[in-house]
Amino acid sequence: MTDARQGPALDVESGEWDLLGRYWDAANYLTVAQIYLQENALLRRPLRVEDIKPRLLGHWGTSPGLSLIYAHLNRLINKTGAHILFVAGPGHGGPAVVANLYLEGSYSEIYPEIGQDDEGLRRLVRQFSTPGGIPSHVGPPTPGSIHEGGELGYSLMHATGAVMDNPGLIVACVVGDGEAETGPLEASWKAPAFLNPRRDGAVLPILHLNGHKISGPTVLGRQSDEQVMALLRAHGWDPVVVSGTDPGQIHPHLAQALDAAHARITEIQHQARLHGSTGPAPWPAIILRTPKGWTGPDVVDGVPVEGTFRAHQVPLSGVRENPAHLAQLERWLRSYKPEELFDDAGRLVPELAALSPSRPLRMGSAPWANGGPDMAPLPLRPLETYALDVGVPGAAKHETTKPLGLMLRDIYLDTASDPRFRLFCPDETNSNRLGAVFEATDRCLMEPTGESDEHISAGGRVMEVLSEHLCQGWLEGYLLTGRHGLFASYEAFAMVSASMTVQHAKWLQHARELPWRYPVPSLNILLTSTCWRNDHNGFSHQGPGLIDTVLSLSGSVVRVYLPPDSNTLLATAEHVLSSKDYVNLIVVDKQAHPQYLNLNDARQHNAAGASIWRWAGNTGDSEPDIVMACAGDVPTEETLAAAWLLQRHVPQLRVRVVNVMDLLVLPPRDVHPHGLPDTEFEALFTADRDVVVAWHGYARAFHQLLHGRKNPGRFHVRGYTEQGTTTTPFDMVVLNRMSRYHLALEALDRVGRHIDGMDALRAHCQEMLDKHERYIREHLEDLPSIREWTWTPPARGLPGAPGSQPNGEGGDGHE
Amino acid sequence: MTDARQGPALDVESGEWDLLGRYWDAANYLTVAQIYLQENALLRRPLRVEDIKPRLLGHWGTSPGLSLIYAHLNRLINKTGAHILFVAGPGHGGPAVVANLYLEGSYSEIYPEIGQDDEGLRRLVRQFSTPGGIPSHVGPPTPGSIHEGGELGYSLMHATGAVMDNPGLIVACVVGDGEAETGPLEASWKAPAFLNPRRDGAVLPILHLNGHKISGPTVLGRQSDEQVMALLRAHGWDPVVVSGTDPGQIHPHLAQALDAAHARITEIQHQARLHGSTGPAPWPAIILRTPKGWTGPDVVDGVPVEGTFRAHQVPLSGVRENPAHLAQLERWLRSYKPEELFDDAGRLVPELAALSPSRPLRMGSAPWANGGPDMAPLPLRPLETYALDVGVPGAAKHETTKPLGLMLRDIYLDTASDPRFRLFCPDETNSNRLGAVFEATDRCLMEPTGESDEHISAGGRVMEVLSEHLCQGWLEGYLLTGRHGLFASYEAFAMVSASMTVQHAKWLQHARELPWRYPVPSLNILLTSTCWRNDHNGFSHQGPGLIDTVLSLSGSVVRVYLPPDSNTLLATAEHVLSSKDYVNLIVVDKQAHPQYLNLNDARQHNAAGASIWRWAGNTGDSEPDIVMACAGDVPTEETLAAAWLLQRHVPQLRVRVVNVMDLLVLPPRDVHPHGLPDTEFEALFTADRDVVVAWHGYARAFHQLLHGRKNPGRFHVRGYTEQGTTTTPFDMVVLNRMSRYHLALEALDRVGRHIDGMDALRAHCQEMLDKHERYIREHLEDLPSIREWTWTPPARGLPGAPGSQPNGEGGDGHE
């Protein structure tokens, strides 16, 4: 049954379908062989127990459907010359995809040891899901893939990101009906609202409904064709259904549906490129209903298997122990007639090999799956263009992310003729002070716009959608096909897509081990609206957890930067936007903060990752009594204020200030390649002095990084704490675990000797803390002395008499 | 414009709408007052600069819509006596919800200091979004709420979970069009496939389209009524549209739509309860289109605001500095005629107060939002019913989670007449060896079932949907309304909903601080298919990251258990299913593992959290040379095997084995209430001996927990490492950083003195490691000595001669 519309009429009786069916048989045969066999790959002799792998691990259920689609896409490529990238949402159907890559030749080209002969076939089947071999999922080792199908939900968003600014590309994206139940996949259906046929390529979703998950039915699998079509239509797609259990009938109908889809895509793009885009395009989509585990065992031990959930993994189990199962497996394998598919040398017979596309068009060789056909770096103007001119460090405030907005604007301008950069953000580009990009481009939306809209158009390249999943997933697809980008998010809500960050880091880590994979631009995640400055949003908006998530991942791919000001942020941005194969996490608040370093100093600071801020301490190169260390913008300001208090009121105290902007200089080098050698580490933090640390994230994350350093107990870390406050966290309230006064008090406690002025400063700090608590409840804002504090060099050596300045706003103009 | 169908005809001219409109005015007035005012709450005198808060923080845009809906729900309650719980998806419209709660009286009842008089009003406006006051979001402090609207996406799943097994409840769930772009919300629309009108209550979604997010349009907001209706219809809802910009027109139409929806819900439930359920019910839904920031400033500084994105937060800014804005704010406030809404004492005038429902029906007093009307504990049969009879510890293997399945089965059986327990799981109940539950109930699905299905029916109470978001979100809604449950997930993919875990922990932590909130059953998350045993799934399926996420959260609410075997798991389950207000993370693999403790020992072990396993060491109560510590099932087995090797081959070595099942005994007590006092900690781990730790998660997470303990450097932790392996991780390969041989080698290195047998054991370990590496590549499975190893008491004092047993499978039958 089908209602595939349009396209040229097809001859159902054509011999083409026999050939295509045999090609499909070959793919299915190799799939079953990979799951079961370790020897006797072509069944040249009767099947024996020793031929069977000791452990049977793999997923048969989805595999025949994937192979059917792959074979038909080959046909479409041969017929049309289309450039198609294949995304297998049901990526656990790995053996099917590998089978097809092997048949078309791209697999042996990349892995010559898996050649197209008997020995190659033996190695092909042995390697699958065995030690030293390949995993059972599509993933980095799979040629032609940009998608790991383990954690379900991201296939369609990866596909969508891949076609952005790739006008000549079609991504054929198979979505399983299990994956279709996930939230991220459901969100992905709205792609037509964001794909512009004038400049973007096309996604062709093939929703493969086989009706079952591991052991239960799927929602879409049980709904009517009309209902599933209505769902896709509501999202803007124009779907057709291809459905059946008879291959003889499916082949012509699926071919017709694909032909029609290709014709429709071509027409949509042609019209849009001729006349411009008007509204979301009615992109074609295919709903394919075929039995789970099709062509596999119909009934096993009297229980139905084909077309049921029981076909999900290994339909025949215990094959080594159960002779009946062994016999049934042999019948199943022989049903594909391997002797007619492969010649005596173990090569696919010529009439079938001829069905594979020519080398440049083979999906396994698609350059888009390996860094893109023409990956070019981003043009970055000299940072001097955007750098703030910082006079006295800490004297003036500026919205830290604003200059970055200018830099991104120019990237948009300078790539206008060869678009390869996009910014992805839930809906906070302006709120994050990156609004300068709208001088160069708009937000993208294909839906109608209105008079009151600002910077919205079909031609925009800023991608705003209120879904961290979509933002990150689109960006991942964009990066894995060789382009560049940035995902900017509220810090707390970046946890929404934390699992995607984990999976992407795993992908990169694995891909780096494969010599044939080109490096791809890094995944850059900018966290703003941080836990320290969510003035009105409160507890639910405070969460530095993504740092912890990222720190656990492999040091070979993750980087965490906390630039303390604008110029360090610019230098960080320059670095990460030029880097490859990393997950770069950048944490910086968007609001007005003191600025400290001129561009040159910022570059040096970034290059070092952490350095002594001599201007903020009073020790020069000599040993301090106490080290005040900080990481993150708010902690830096508080540390400077504490250092100021200490120097102002206890002038004999030798204070050193160290700022850490690259968090991963802290662990030893065997943990992370950025880890400082012990000598350099101790040059910063001394070998034995106490270090009072003000740190952006959870304190224990910082302690974790210090593990392996000598004497870590001397580091006294104050970080973000889950306070469960019922109050609105104004600056001082948020900081109540680590504010300047607390930091100064901690430093006084840690020095270990008495110095004049200490007691007075202690009293002063305590007084200010009490006073502030009362003040904010009365006046509903911070004390002026907190609100308006800026750094100036402390008047060193002057007698400090804090007691004589009862309101804390004495003649020095700061405190 | 409206197409609200059905329901009784309404008199558009009725005076009812004037009154309702004035009630809405009162709510809007109080909303604006909360955002702007700190004094002069009722504008008894002209507005002055000093009346304005110093910082203006809040969200106006969504508020008038929320208040409109709330007022109309009041009307529906008055008319029908319906029990309605209100979920505000756009929870940042907090001031609107608080305004309505204040007007109906429930707010003052819970917070008497915010009384219904002048002083109460003053406090009401001052507390909003100020230090010591309330956050700007709906959240735990909001009476009648089970939902925090900060991290968007979960409103409809919370609503759906709340009505499960609550046949008399309707949850009116407002979904904003921003939230509607998120993946989790998109997934939630499939609720009709899982709600059974025979036994569940009803969710009434009110999709509130105001067209804008912070600074851009929304996808649904720009789509046609037909398209949005088609989307909801495709998911099984029967939506109507109520749309307009004229309150006079909206009131009757919204009332009509709500009346019709209520009538429809009643009819659906009546039919289902009379005749049984047949297929998904066509539940009503309302699509409400009203202007963003309705009734607010139309134009500010010449720029349109009402109905645009500019109304999102504070439409008039800089009110203290800009006299024109101050004047416009005063006109805006006075447009609601506060003097006609509140009497001279500051009380809502009687004719408006009469519109609030009577006390038992007020949405702010809904018992479902505060532990449920009749929260009852779960009946738990004696654990002896399920406990394994463990003979020699470690001698036999058993699928660890299987007895838990029996326990859950009996919970289903014993709550059949008063259903208050559900299991939520993507689709792995069987795979997780919990399939015994299907002896008591089925998986729930309202869609058609087929012959080959097993345990699927509309009456089932096991909730399987391939969405971690839905599983967890439904469960959260179920728990927050006073029922019990368990979310079982693949360990790696529990990270998909990690941000929900963070938000739920924050909710519980905050709620515990509120004396009026009753404790609710804990969120129990069972992680199986762990990183150590994903035999065929590989790297993408390995991730112990949720432990790290949970460890960062407040010690007052989080618990992490790693039961080493079945009986400890049963005792853990008994504890967590009886507990309240925690997030309990339980990590245990589903596959066959050695079993160690009889039930009584298991109970004692769990009560201690960590204990010395004397039978596994050779020191009795004396000081060991080395402590072998372990946490997690696979690490426990490996540690025992290592301890066995050490005792077998180096009989003079004094070895102690410590098992940790409650991870949070490790940190000091000021970090977590389970933290052991130092004396008890040292009674386990000694004061100064080296400890070789085999641990389930990332090694650094364990180090983090030890921070604050004396001399933490003596702990040598081997945990899961991101290996990026291209191999299929069979047991031994996975364990290659910490397997028995590595652990034994590490122990030998740490003892610090020479003992006879050490060198031979070293050589033996190295030989076995090399041999295993070759063996698995040849035979595609682990060495028999690994595969079949079971614990027996080491033959102490016998001369060990490993060199004489070249295959490692010597006469002792084990190695």
PDB file of C-alpha atoms in Angstrom, chain B residues 161-268:
ATOM      1  CA  GLY B 161       2.090  12.783  35.862  1.00  0.00           C
ATOM      2  CA  ALA B 162      -0.115  14.598  38.355  1.00  0.00           C
ATOM      3  CA  VAL B 163      -3.357  13.227  36.921  1.00  0.00           C
ATOM      4  CA  MET B 164      -2.191   9.624  36.659  1.00  0.00           C
ATOM      5  CA  ASP B 165      -4.261   7.608  39.158  1.00  0.00           C
ATOM      6  CA  ASN B 166      -6.001  10.819  40.210  1.00  0.00           C
ATOM      7  CA  PRO B 167      -9.388  10.232  38.566  1.00  0.00           C
ATOM      8  CA  GLY B 168     -11.073  13.253  40.126  1.00  0.00           C
ATOM      9  CA  LEU B 169      -8.433  15.801  39.197  1.00  0.00           C
ATOM     10  CA  ILE B 170      -8.146  18.176  36.268  1.00  0.00           C
ATOM     11  CA  VAL B 171      -4.814  19.883  35.745  1.00  0.00           C
ATOM     12  CA  ALA B 172      -5.151  23.090  33.784  1.00  0.00           C
ATOM     13  CA  CYS B 173      -1.731  23.475  32.220  1.00  0.00           C
ATOM     14  CA  VAL B 174      -0.733  26.727  30.583  1.00  0.00           C
ATOM     15  CA  VAL B 175       1.940  26.172  27.935  1.00  0.00           C
ATOM     16  CA  GLY B 176       3.682  29.232  26.571  1.00  0.00           C
ATOM     17  CA  ASP B 177       4.662  29.369  22.931  1.00  0.00           C
ATOM     18  CA  GLY B 178       8.283  29.807  23.958  1.00  0.00           C
ATOM     19  CA  GLU B 179       8.215  26.621  25.998  1.00  0.00           C
ATOM     20  CA  ALA B 180       6.383  24.933  23.125  1.00  0.00           C
ATOM     21  CA  GLU B 181       9.627  25.106  21.119  1.00  0.00           C
ATOM     22  CA  THR B 182      11.493  22.859  23.559  1.00  0.00           C
ATOM     23  CA  GLY B 183      11.984  19.179  22.911  1.00  0.00           C
ATOM     24  CA  PRO B 184      10.602  17.968  26.243  1.00  0.00           C
ATOM     25  CA  LEU B 185       7.385  19.929  25.742  1.00  0.00           C
ATOM     26  CA  GLU B 186       7.007  18.687  22.182  1.00  0.00           C
ATOM     27  CA  ALA B 187       7.352  15.149  23.507  1.00  0.00           C
ATOM     28  CA  SER B 188       4.670  15.827  26.111  1.00  0.00           C
ATOM     29  CA  TRP B 189       1.908  16.336  23.553  1.00  0.00           C
ATOM     30  CA  LYS B 190       1.687  12.571  23.170  1.00  0.00           C
ATOM     31  CA  ALA B 191       0.003  12.289  26.582  1.00  0.00           C
ATOM     32  CA  PRO B 192      -3.309  11.057  25.122  1.00  0.00           C
ATOM     33  CA  ALA B 193      -1.547   7.822  24.194  1.00  0.00           C
ATOM     34  CA  PHE B 194      -0.821   7.249  27.890  1.00  0.00           C
ATOM     35  CA  LEU B 195      -3.761   8.717  29.819  1.00  0.00           C
ATOM     36  CA  ASN B 196      -6.588   6.351  30.590  1.00  0.00           C
ATOM     37  CA  PRO B 197      -9.848   8.220  31.289  1.00  0.00           C
ATOM     38  CA  ARG B 198     -11.131   5.271  33.232  1.00  0.00           C
ATOM     39  CA  ARG B 199      -8.661   5.660  36.054  1.00  0.00           C
ATOM     40  CA  ASP B 200      -6.678   8.836  35.379  1.00  0.00           C
ATOM     41  CA  GLY B 201      -7.701  12.452  35.698  1.00  0.00           C
ATOM     42  CA  ALA B 202      -7.566  14.900  32.842  1.00  0.00           C
ATOM     43  CA  VAL B 203      -4.993  17.388  31.599  1.00  0.00           C
ATOM     44  CA  LEU B 204      -6.439  20.476  29.992  1.00  0.00           C
ATOM     45  CA  PRO B 205      -3.641  22.131  28.027  1.00  0.00           C
ATOM     46  CA  ILE B 206      -4.077  25.824  27.378  1.00  0.00           C
ATOM     47  CA  LEU B 207      -1.519  26.709  24.748  1.00  0.00           C
ATOM     48  CA  HIS B 208      -1.074  30.421  25.238  1.00  0.00           C
ATOM     49  CA  LEU B 209       0.292  31.956  22.060  1.00  0.00           C
ATOM     50  CA  ASN B 210       1.360  35.527  22.516  1.00  0.00           C
ATOM     51  CA  GLY B 211       3.746  35.224  19.653  1.00  0.00           C
ATOM     52  CA  HIS B 212       7.055  36.247  21.199  1.00  0.00           C
ATOM     53  CA  LYS B 213       9.992  35.145  23.283  1.00  0.00           C
ATOM     54  CA  ILE B 214      12.489  37.610  24.788  1.00  0.00           C
ATOM     55  CA  SER B 215      13.264  39.356  21.554  1.00  0.00           C
ATOM     56  CA  GLY B 216      11.990  37.273  18.699  1.00  0.00           C
ATOM     57  CA  PRO B 217       8.857  35.561  17.460  1.00  0.00           C
ATOM     58  CA  THR B 218       7.872  31.975  18.250  1.00  0.00           C
ATOM     59  CA  VAL B 219       7.278  29.318  15.658  1.00  0.00           C
ATOM     60  CA  LEU B 220       3.756  28.400  16.782  1.00  0.00           C
ATOM     61  CA  GLY B 221       2.958  32.058  17.349  1.00  0.00           C
ATOM     62  CA  ARG B 222       3.522  32.684  13.653  1.00  0.00           C
ATOM     63  CA  GLN B 223       1.744  29.627  12.348  1.00  0.00           C
ATOM     64  CA  SER B 224      -1.904  29.669  11.376  1.00  0.00           C
ATOM     65  CA  ASP B 225      -4.673  28.500  13.683  1.00  0.00           C
ATOM     66  CA  GLU B 226      -5.224  25.604  11.316  1.00  0.00           C
ATOM     67  CA  GLN B 227      -1.599  24.532  11.530  1.00  0.00           C
ATOM     68  CA  VAL B 228      -1.438  24.697  15.326  1.00  0.00           C
ATOM     69  CA  MET B 229      -4.739  22.854  15.630  1.00  0.00           C
ATOM     70  CA  ALA B 230      -3.477  20.229  13.212  1.00  0.00           C
ATOM     71  CA  LEU B 231      -0.403  19.695  15.383  1.00  0.00           C
ATOM     72  CA  LEU B 232      -2.441  19.107  18.516  1.00  0.00           C
ATOM     73  CA  ARG B 233      -4.957  16.977  16.649  1.00  0.00           C
ATOM     74  CA  ALA B 234      -2.161  14.823  15.284  1.00  0.00           C
ATOM     75  CA  HIS B 235      -1.161  14.061  18.849  1.00  0.00           C
ATOM     76  CA  GLY B 236      -4.741  13.110  19.706  1.00  0.00           C
ATOM     77  CA  TRP B 237      -6.119  16.303  21.242  1.00  0.00           C
ATOM     78  CA  ASP B 238      -9.299  18.028  20.171  1.00  0.00           C
ATOM     79  CA  PRO B 239      -8.348  21.693  20.264  1.00  0.00           C
ATOM     80  CA  VAL B 240     -10.319  24.899  19.904  1.00  0.00           C
ATOM     81  CA  VAL B 241      -8.940  28.367  19.297  1.00  0.00           C
ATOM     82  CA  VAL B 242      -9.882  31.376  21.375  1.00  0.00           C
ATOM     83  CA  SER B 243      -8.302  34.467  20.018  1.00  0.00           C
ATOM     84  CA  GLY B 244      -8.680  38.195  20.214  1.00  0.00           C
ATOM     85  CA  THR B 245      -7.516  41.556  21.442  1.00  0.00           C
ATOM     86  CA  ASP B 246     -10.843  42.782  22.835  1.00  0.00           C
ATOM     87  CA  PRO B 247     -11.478  41.615  26.376  1.00  0.00           C
ATOM     88  CA  GLY B 248     -15.200  42.111  25.918  1.00  0.00           C
ATOM     89  CA  GLN B 249     -15.104  39.482  23.232  1.00  0.00           C
ATOM     90  CA  ILE B 250     -12.567  37.139  24.776  1.00  0.00           C
ATOM     91  CA  HIS B 251     -14.376  36.685  28.081  1.00  0.00           C
ATOM     92  CA  PRO B 252     -17.484  34.949  26.729  1.00  0.00           C
ATOM     93  CA  HIS B 253     -15.513  32.916  24.252  1.00  0.00           C
ATOM     94  CA  LEU B 254     -12.919  31.702  26.710  1.00  0.00           C
ATOM     95  CA  ALA B 255     -15.677  30.892  29.190  1.00  0.00           C
ATOM     96  CA  GLN B 256     -17.504  28.956  26.514  1.00  0.00           C
ATOM     97  CA  ALA B 257     -14.369  27.039  25.573  1.00  0.00           C
ATOM     98  CA  LEU B 258     -13.690  26.145  29.212  1.00  0.00           C
ATOM     99  CA  ASP B 259     -17.287  25.111  29.806  1.00  0.00           C
ATOM    100  CA  ALA B 260     -17.175  22.934  26.727  1.00  0.00           C
ATOM    101  CA  ALA B 261     -13.826  21.444  27.702  1.00  0.00           C
ATOM    102  CA  HIS B 262     -15.118  20.588  31.147  1.00  0.00           C
ATOM    103  CA  ALA B 263     -18.241  19.035  29.696  1.00  0.00           C
ATOM    104  CA  ARG B 264     -16.154  17.030  27.277  1.00  0.00           C
ATOM    105  CA  ILE B 265     -13.790  15.805  29.978  1.00  0.00           C
ATOM    106  CA  THR B 266     -16.734  14.763  32.128  1.00  0.00           C
ATOM    107  CA  GLU B 267     -18.314  12.928  29.232  1.00  0.00           C
ATOM    108  CA  ILE B 268     -15.091  11.160  28.215  1.00  0.00           C
TER     109      ILE B 268
END
